[in-house]
Tab-separated table of C-alpha atoms in Angstrom:
chain	number	residue	atom	x	y	z
A	734	MET	CA	56.151	95.621	11.115
A	735	LYS	CA	52.616	96.924	11.114
A	736	VAL	CA	49.769	95.057	12.456
A	737	LEU	CA	45.991	95.734	12.284
A	738	ILE	CA	43.918	94.114	14.892
A	739	VAL	CA	40.106	93.759	14.174
A	740	THR	CA	38.120	93.367	17.232
A	741	THR	CA	34.965	91.823	18.153
A	742	PRO	CA	31.795	93.360	17.030
A	743	VAL	CA	29.621	92.250	19.852
A	744	LYS	CA	30.278	95.389	22.018
A	745	PRO	CA	32.823	98.380	22.386
A	746	ILE	CA	35.932	97.684	23.981
A	747	GLY	CA	36.051	98.057	27.856
A	748	GLN	CA	32.472	97.794	28.272
A	749	GLY	CA	32.651	93.990	29.609
A	750	GLU	CA	30.655	91.977	27.165
A	751	GLY	CA	33.761	91.282	25.007
A	752	GLY	CA	35.167	89.077	28.045
A	753	GLY	CA	38.332	87.609	27.597
A	754	VAL	CA	38.998	89.000	24.204
A	755	ASP	CA	39.109	92.532	25.661
A	756	VAL	CA	41.595	91.632	28.083
A	757	SER	CA	43.602	89.487	25.423
A	758	LEU	CA	43.507	92.420	23.213
A	759	HIS	CA	45.363	94.803	25.254
A	760	HIS	CA	48.076	92.233	26.175
A	761	ILE	CA	48.876	91.348	22.562
A	762	ILE	CA	49.075	95.167	21.853
A	763	ARG	CA	51.710	95.522	24.697
A	764	ALA	CA	53.727	92.393	23.659
A	765	LEU	CA	53.789	93.504	20.091
A	766	THR	CA	54.473	97.175	20.712
A	767	HIS	CA	57.113	96.045	23.197
A	768	ARG	CA	58.814	94.282	20.327
A	769	GLN	CA	58.606	97.444	18.573
A	770	HIS	CA	55.988	96.619	16.138
A	771	GLN	CA	53.241	99.409	15.172
A	772	VAL	CA	49.359	98.639	16.251
A	773	SER	CA	46.297	99.635	14.987
A	774	VAL	CA	43.251	98.743	16.041
A	775	ILE	CA	39.375	98.743	14.581
A	776	ALA	CA	36.719	98.387	17.207
A	777	PRO	CA	32.954	99.450	17.612
A	778	LYS	CA	32.542	103.221	18.182
A	779	GLY	CA	32.729	103.989	21.757
A	780	SER	CA	35.689	101.524	22.533
A	781	GLN	CA	38.449	102.614	24.902
A	782	LEU	CA	41.695	101.158	25.281
A	783	ASP	CA	43.977	101.221	28.437
A	784	ALA	CA	45.736	104.344	29.049
A	785	ASP	CA	49.066	102.323	29.071
A	786	VAL	CA	48.739	100.768	25.723
A	787	ASP	CA	50.351	102.579	22.554
A	788	ALA	CA	47.937	101.630	19.422
A	789	LYS	CA	45.915	103.843	16.887
A	790	LEU	CA	42.258	103.482	17.567
A	791	ILE	CA	40.060	103.362	14.781
A	792	PRO	CA	36.417	103.412	15.939
A	793	ILE	CA	33.400	102.574	13.636
A	794	ASP	CA	30.078	103.159	14.022
A	795	GLY	CA	27.305	100.734	13.279
A	796	GLU	CA	24.454	98.109	14.432
A	797	LEU	CA	26.661	95.770	16.890
A	798	GLN	CA	26.358	92.043	16.363
A	799	GLN	CA	24.629	89.384	18.307
A	800	SER	CA	26.767	87.183	20.473
A	801	CYS	CA	26.514	83.340	19.251
A	802	GLN	CA	26.837	82.460	22.616
A	803	VAL	CA	22.961	83.152	23.400
A	804	HIS	CA	21.944	81.214	20.360
A	805	ALA	CA	21.483	77.849	18.917
A	806	PRO	CA	24.606	76.378	17.463
A	807	ASN	CA	22.803	76.207	13.917
A	808	THR	CA	21.918	79.885	13.786
A	809	ARG	CA	22.949	81.842	10.934
A	810	PHE	CA	24.210	85.294	11.064
A	811	PHE	CA	23.781	87.918	8.557
A	812	CYS	CA	25.093	91.287	8.089
A	813	ASP	CA	24.149	94.166	5.780
A	814	ASP	CA	25.409	97.783	5.104
A	815	ASP	CA	24.372	98.934	8.602
A	816	CYS	CA	26.161	96.333	10.276
A	817	VAL	CA	29.488	97.013	12.567
A	818	LEU	CA	30.956	93.933	11.557
A	819	SER	CA	30.825	94.462	7.639
A	820	ARG	CA	31.909	98.157	8.324
A	821	MET	CA	34.850	96.983	10.529
A	822	TRP	CA	36.143	94.813	7.497
A	823	SER	CA	35.202	97.421	4.937
A	824	ALA	CA	37.683	99.608	7.266
A	825	ALA	CA	40.185	96.644	7.125
A	826	LEU	CA	40.113	96.325	3.312
A	827	ALA	CA	40.675	100.000	3.220
A	828	HIS	CA	43.755	100.022	5.427
A	829	GLN	CA	45.217	96.546	4.283
A	830	ASP	CA	47.718	98.017	2.094
A	831	ASP	CA	49.086	100.299	5.088
A	832	VAL	CA	50.084	97.293	7.125
A	833	ASP	CA	51.758	93.849	7.046
A	834	CYS	CA	49.150	91.809	8.604
A	835	ILE	CA	45.729	91.484	9.933
A	836	LEU	CA	44.821	89.880	13.055
A	837	ASN	CA	41.403	89.041	13.636
A	838	LEU	CA	39.794	88.496	17.091
A	839	ALA	CA	36.087	88.083	15.946
A	840	TYR	CA	34.257	84.837	16.304
A	841	ASP	CA	32.307	85.299	13.132
A	842	TRP	CA	32.170	83.802	9.656
A	843	LEU	CA	32.762	86.924	7.536
A	844	PRO	CA	36.358	87.503	8.465
A	845	ILE	CA	37.393	83.847	7.976
A	846	TRP	CA	35.540	83.710	4.587
A	847	LEU	CA	37.157	86.973	3.492
A	848	THR	CA	40.826	85.473	4.197
A	849	PRO	CA	41.332	84.015	0.679
A	850	PHE	CA	40.763	87.210	-1.174
A	851	LEU	CA	42.984	89.575	0.554
A	852	PRO	CA	46.474	90.282	-0.405
A	853	THR	CA	47.608	91.279	3.094
A	854	PRO	CA	47.610	87.991	5.437
A	855	VAL	CA	44.798	87.710	7.509
A	856	PHE	CA	45.190	85.817	10.837
A	857	HIS	CA	42.784	84.409	13.101
A	858	LEU	CA	43.289	83.801	17.023
A	859	ILE	CA	39.990	82.222	17.826
A	860	SER	CA	39.036	82.689	21.679
A	861	MET	CA	36.117	80.141	21.789
A	862	ALA	CA	35.407	76.586	21.313
A	863	ASN	CA	32.811	75.288	18.387
A	864	GLU	CA	29.690	77.038	19.274
A	865	ASN	CA	28.278	77.850	15.846
A	866	GLN	CA	28.202	75.605	12.743
A	867	GLN	CA	28.384	78.511	10.361
A	868	VAL	CA	31.736	79.532	12.175
A	869	ALA	CA	32.908	76.107	12.203
A	870	ASN	CA	32.095	75.585	8.277
A	871	ALA	CA	34.318	78.735	7.679
A	872	LEU	CA	37.300	77.741	9.694
A	873	GLN	CA	37.046	74.248	8.227
A	874	ARG	CA	37.385	75.586	4.449
A	875	LEU	CA	40.023	77.877	5.799
A	876	ASN	CA	42.074	74.809	7.601
A	877	HIS	CA	42.045	72.964	4.083
A	878	THR	CA	43.718	75.690	2.407
A	879	ALA	CA	45.603	77.734	4.992
A	880	PRO	CA	46.012	76.187	8.349
A	881	GLU	CA	48.681	78.308	9.437
A	882	ARG	CA	46.382	81.283	9.605
A	883	ILE	CA	44.406	79.846	12.530
A	884	ALA	CA	45.190	79.724	16.029
A	885	PHE	CA	43.686	78.546	19.254
A	886	ARG	CA	44.311	79.318	22.903
A	887	THR	CA	44.349	75.645	23.768
A	888	HIS	CA	44.283	72.214	22.380
A	889	ALA	CA	40.870	71.928	23.969
A	890	ALA	CA	39.228	74.400	22.058
A	891	ALA	CA	40.803	73.502	19.032
A	892	ASN	CA	39.663	69.745	19.288
A	893	THR	CA	35.978	70.741	19.172
A	894	PHE	CA	36.560	71.383	15.530
A	895	SER	CA	36.908	68.787	12.669
A	896	PHE	CA	40.211	69.957	11.234
A	897	SER	CA	41.843	68.339	8.324
A	898	HIS	CA	45.286	70.054	9.240
A	899	PRO	CA	46.824	70.942	12.805
A	900	VAL	CA	46.375	74.520	13.923
A	901	THR	CA	48.538	76.591	16.109
A	902	THR	CA	48.009	76.687	19.695
A	903	LEU	CA	48.903	79.832	21.467
A	904	ALA	CA	48.736	80.545	25.205
A	905	ASN	CA	48.053	84.090	26.644
A	906	GLY	CA	50.837	86.127	28.435
A	907	TYR	CA	50.489	89.071	30.614
A	908	PRO	CA	52.421	92.040	31.930
A	909	LEU	CA	53.395	90.370	34.950
A	910	ALA	CA	54.936	93.717	36.645
A	911	GLN	CA	51.188	94.624	37.050
A	912	PHE	CA	50.165	91.759	38.829
A	913	PRO	CA	49.727	92.514	42.552
A	914	PHE	CA	50.762	89.742	45.272
A	915	SER	CA	49.327	88.946	48.861
A	916	PRO	CA	51.075	86.227	50.600
A	917	ASP	CA	47.694	85.589	52.902
A	918	GLY	CA	44.254	84.982	51.310
A	919	ASP	CA	41.382	86.651	53.101
A	920	GLY	CA	39.120	83.431	53.420
A	921	SER	CA	36.903	84.422	50.481
A	922	ILE	CA	36.422	82.442	47.119
A	923	ALA	CA	36.552	84.424	43.763
A	924	TRP	CA	34.567	83.782	40.591
A	925	VAL	CA	35.209	85.893	37.653
A	926	GLY	CA	33.278	85.857	34.011
A	927	ARG	CA	30.242	87.210	32.582
A	928	ILE	CA	27.010	86.476	34.232
A	929	SER	CA	25.341	84.196	32.012
A	930	PRO	CA	24.397	80.427	32.069
A	931	GLU	CA	27.172	79.022	30.144
A	932	LYS	CA	29.687	79.937	32.714
A	933	GLY	CA	28.154	77.899	35.221
A	934	LEU	CA	27.863	80.479	38.220
A	935	GLU	CA	25.288	78.452	39.938
A	936	ASP	CA	27.814	75.450	40.540
A	937	ALA	CA	30.190	77.976	42.053
A	938	ILE	CA	27.678	79.315	44.484
A	939	ARG	CA	26.711	75.752	45.612
A	940	ILE	CA	30.485	74.848	46.043
A	941	ALA	CA	30.752	78.057	48.415
A	942	VAL	CA	27.804	77.053	50.362
A	943	ARG	CA	28.939	73.490	50.948
A	944	ALA	CA	32.225	75.010	52.201
A	945	ASP	CA	30.774	77.822	53.969
A	946	MET	CA	32.932	80.404	52.625
A	947	PRO	CA	31.731	83.540	50.991
A	948	LEU	CA	31.877	84.218	47.140
A	949	LYS	CA	33.003	87.254	45.405
A	950	ILE	CA	31.601	87.638	42.055
A	951	TRP	CA	33.300	89.748	39.227
A	952	GLY	CA	31.946	90.365	35.881
A	953	PHE	CA	29.658	91.842	33.310
A	954	GLU	CA	26.006	91.200	33.831
A	955	GLN	CA	24.777	89.542	30.377
A	956	ASP	CA	21.670	87.740	31.579
A	957	SER	CA	19.908	90.089	34.163
A	958	ASP	CA	17.296	86.987	34.761
A	959	TYR	CA	19.725	84.627	35.398
A	960	ARG	CA	21.202	86.695	38.126
A	961	GLN	CA	17.802	87.550	39.788
A	962	ALA	CA	17.258	83.867	39.796
A	963	LEU	CA	20.451	82.993	41.520
A	964	THR	CA	19.897	85.926	44.007
A	965	ARG	CA	16.462	84.464	44.964
A	966	GLU	CA	17.920	80.951	45.393
A	967	PHE	CA	20.742	81.222	47.261
A	968	PRO	CA	21.404	82.962	50.765
A	969	PRO	CA	22.607	86.540	50.610
A	970	SER	CA	25.431	85.897	53.227
A	971	ILE	CA	27.210	83.531	50.751
A	972	LEU	CA	26.823	86.104	47.453
A	973	GLN	CA	29.291	89.281	47.271
A	974	TRP	CA	28.323	90.803	43.985
A	975	GLN	CA	31.314	92.973	42.790
A	976	GLY	CA	30.018	93.803	39.146
A	977	PHE	CA	32.219	94.843	36.505
A	978	VAL	CA	35.309	96.816	37.294
A	979	PRO	CA	38.440	97.814	35.344
A	980	HIS	CA	41.069	94.954	35.059
A	981	GLN	CA	43.657	96.455	37.203
A	982	THR	CA	41.044	96.995	39.769
A	983	LEU	CA	40.023	93.348	39.398
A	984	LEU	CA	43.459	92.202	39.896
A	985	GLN	CA	44.050	94.541	43.081
A	986	GLN	CA	40.757	92.752	44.440
A	987	LEU	CA	41.553	89.257	43.456
A	988	GLN	CA	44.965	88.990	45.046
A	989	HIS	CA	43.470	89.081	48.195
A	990	CYS	CA	41.086	86.022	47.787
A	991	SER	CA	42.018	82.404	48.992
A	992	ALA	CA	41.021	80.852	45.998
A	993	LEU	CA	39.430	81.105	42.398
A	994	LEU	CA	36.659	78.668	41.459
A	995	MET	CA	35.913	77.855	37.716
A	996	THR	CA	33.159	76.056	37.146
A	997	PRO	CA	31.907	76.345	33.216
A	998	LYS	CA	29.056	74.631	31.557
A	999	TRP	CA	30.647	74.874	28.308
A	1000	VAL	CA	33.882	74.307	26.800
A	1001	GLU	CA	36.084	77.139	28.059
A	1002	ALA	CA	38.441	77.875	25.290
A	1003	PHE	CA	41.244	79.401	27.533
A	1004	GLY	CA	40.008	80.910	31.079
A	1005	ASN	CA	42.068	84.106	31.436
A	1006	CYS	CA	40.939	84.694	35.147
A	1007	VAL	CA	42.459	81.187	35.981
A	1008	ALA	CA	45.724	82.288	34.580
A	1009	GLU	CA	45.602	85.743	36.036
A	1010	ALA	CA	44.743	84.237	39.327
A	1011	ILE	CA	47.657	82.035	39.322
A	1012	CYS	CA	50.027	84.813	38.268
A	1013	CYS	CA	48.624	87.050	41.506
A	1014	GLY	CA	49.739	83.856	43.508
A	1015	VAL	CA	45.948	82.746	43.856
A	1016	PRO	CA	45.304	78.810	43.657
A	1017	VAL	CA	42.454	77.906	41.614
A	1018	VAL	CA	39.931	74.857	41.871
A	1019	ALA	CA	38.764	74.264	38.455
A	1020	TYR	CA	36.681	71.926	36.371
A	1021	ASN	CA	38.899	69.242	34.962
A	1022	ALA	CA	37.516	70.293	31.269
A	1023	GLY	CA	38.577	72.598	28.445
A	1024	GLY	CA	41.138	75.158	28.598
A	1025	PRO	CA	41.336	75.686	32.609
A	1026	ALA	CA	42.718	71.855	32.471
A	1027	GLU	CA	45.596	72.680	30.427
A	1028	ILE	CA	46.351	75.781	32.773
A	1029	VAL	CA	45.925	74.466	36.261
A	1030	GLU	CA	48.865	72.275	37.289
A	1031	ASN	CA	47.075	69.772	39.667
A	1032	GLY	CA	48.403	69.861	43.010
A	1033	THR	CA	50.735	72.816	42.450
A	1034	THR	CA	48.888	75.943	41.152
A	1035	GLY	CA	45.330	74.302	42.227
A	1036	PHE	CA	43.057	71.223	41.779
A	1037	LEU	CA	41.251	69.806	38.863
A	1038	ILE	CA	37.830	68.482	39.770
A	1039	ARG	CA	35.226	66.008	37.914
A	1040	PRO	CA	32.808	68.488	36.305
A	1041	GLY	CA	29.691	68.904	38.422
A	1042	ASP	CA	31.047	67.115	41.434
A	1043	LEU	CA	30.514	69.770	43.833
A	1044	ASP	CA	31.183	67.998	47.019
A	1045	GLN	CA	34.727	66.977	45.639
A	1046	ALA	CA	35.341	70.894	44.779
A	1047	ALA	CA	34.152	71.900	48.490
A	1048	ALA	CA	36.822	69.669	49.902
A	1049	ALA	CA	39.465	70.636	47.413
A	1050	LEU	CA	39.076	73.975	48.807
A	1051	SER	CA	40.099	73.549	52.005
A	1052	HIS	CA	43.453	71.753	50.658
A	1053	VAL	CA	43.995	74.594	48.054
A	1054	CYS	CA	43.829	77.301	50.514
A	1055	GLN	CA	47.001	75.938	52.534
A	1056	MET	CA	48.990	75.995	49.196
A	1057	ASN	CA	51.854	78.347	48.848
A	1058	ARG	CA	50.755	81.432	47.367
A	1059	THR	CA	54.424	82.284	46.406
A	1060	GLU	CA	55.031	78.999	44.518
A	1061	VAL	CA	51.847	79.305	42.815
A	1062	ARG	CA	52.915	82.860	41.574
A	1063	ARG	CA	56.158	81.716	40.560
A	1064	GLN	CA	54.618	78.751	38.294
A	1065	GLY	CA	52.337	81.339	36.906
A	1066	HIS	CA	55.206	83.726	36.098
A	1067	GLN	CA	57.367	81.072	34.281
A	1068	ARG	CA	54.779	80.266	32.188
A	1069	PHE	CA	52.720	83.449	31.115
A	1070	SER	CA	55.216	86.168	30.814
A	1071	LEU	CA	54.613	88.983	28.039
A	1072	GLU	CA	57.731	88.209	26.661
A	1073	ALA	CA	57.289	84.813	25.747
A	1074	TYR	CA	53.959	85.800	24.379
A	1075	ALA	CA	55.298	88.235	22.009
A	1076	GLU	CA	57.500	85.884	20.689
A	1077	ARG	CA	55.089	83.330	20.231
A	1078	LEU	CA	52.877	85.894	18.242
A	1079	GLU	CA	55.805	86.868	16.096
A	1080	ILE	CA	56.715	83.265	15.032
A	1081	TRP	CA	52.907	82.532	14.506
A	1082	MET	CA	52.490	85.698	12.148
A	1083	GLY	CA	55.885	85.594	10.847
A	1084	LEU	CA	56.834	88.833	11.994
A	1085	GLN	CA	60.058	87.914	13.157
A	1086	ARG	CA	61.141	86.603	9.585
A	1087	THR	CA	62.675	89.761	8.486
A	1088	THR	CA	63.685	93.252	9.742
A	1089	HIS	CA	61.646	94.809	6.841
A	1090	SER	CA	58.336	95.924	6.302
A	1091	ARG	CA	56.181	94.688	3.285
A	1092	HIS	CA	56.307	98.075	2.053
A	1093	SER	CA	60.231	98.103	1.640
A	1094	THR	CA	61.967	96.173	-1.182
A	1095	SER	CA	62.264	93.035	1.095
A	1096	LYS	CA	59.049	91.079	0.983
A	1097	ARG	CA	57.652	89.599	3.997
A	1098	GLN	CA	58.093	85.818	4.094
A	1099	ASP	CA	55.104	83.530	4.932
A	1100	PRO	CA	54.958	82.264	8.439
A	1101	PRO	CA	55.955	78.715	9.738
A	1102	ARG	CA	53.466	75.961	9.636
A	1103	PRO	CA	51.522	75.323	12.597
A	1104	LEU	CA	53.143	74.763	15.779
A	1105	ALA	CA	51.953	74.105	19.498
A	1106	LEU	CA	53.220	77.586	20.646
A	1107	GLY	CA	51.465	77.129	24.344
């Protein structure tokens, strides 16, 4: 089967501002091509795919879309002929007759609104919680007519919307052979994410100060003023800025940390870094909210803490660092294999329903109704 993926219009792939969407895109490509599907990707000009993924990249020039994360929930977004979002979807319309389905990874109203008007099925894998009313309205309208076209990473993210029909939940999967493992931690704590206030880095720093452990910080610097304020407020002996690095480099460095902290201020829709740390055998201390609460198995792969309880989190670090890292890794591999992820994607998008393309004499069947596929 042939799948066309349309990515986020916020930044080119591989530059960091796409966050977890960039990571998820590559794993989706790996999962689908592993099952012999052909994948094409529409993305902003300047995008780069990892060398090991087999997909045709279709770059689109245009004005990048602003991220709704830095705007008030009632902000309305518009796009004209110069906007990369509208140009990406013009390209999707031009290519739709050549594919069996389209997978949208953008958190934006336009592709959701377009869905009923396209003869080629469009599916939406939503990687954020309810952060914008314009997007929420579009999703709620689509949920009323075609709930099977919508999937979320976790129940926590889906539950931030007011849907009349259930939607699919679809946990991520990873190429586990690429995930390194160190049986011992080096005494440092990891924090991974965009350097932006909603990610709650200041809480992680305060926890590290209480635990008297160095904090290694990886991520794209989305808000330089925020980082500078943190640098002024906290002792440099605690902060170890690692910057934004290639994903495989991140995993190679992350494996040596004694634990990972996850302290978001917003509803984290999934938390790739949480699952990735666990798959490397690195236990996690996370706020008991959002996606991480559905990933961390309390007492087995880490500990879940009351949001904002810095003392409890610091105390948990002393316990989590004693966990059996081999068992943490085993649990991660059991839950997040790429093979299982590929099967979940096929079920959701109906790709396993027939061995023929929609271009053959055997017409593609509709996908099943929403299921919990996490």
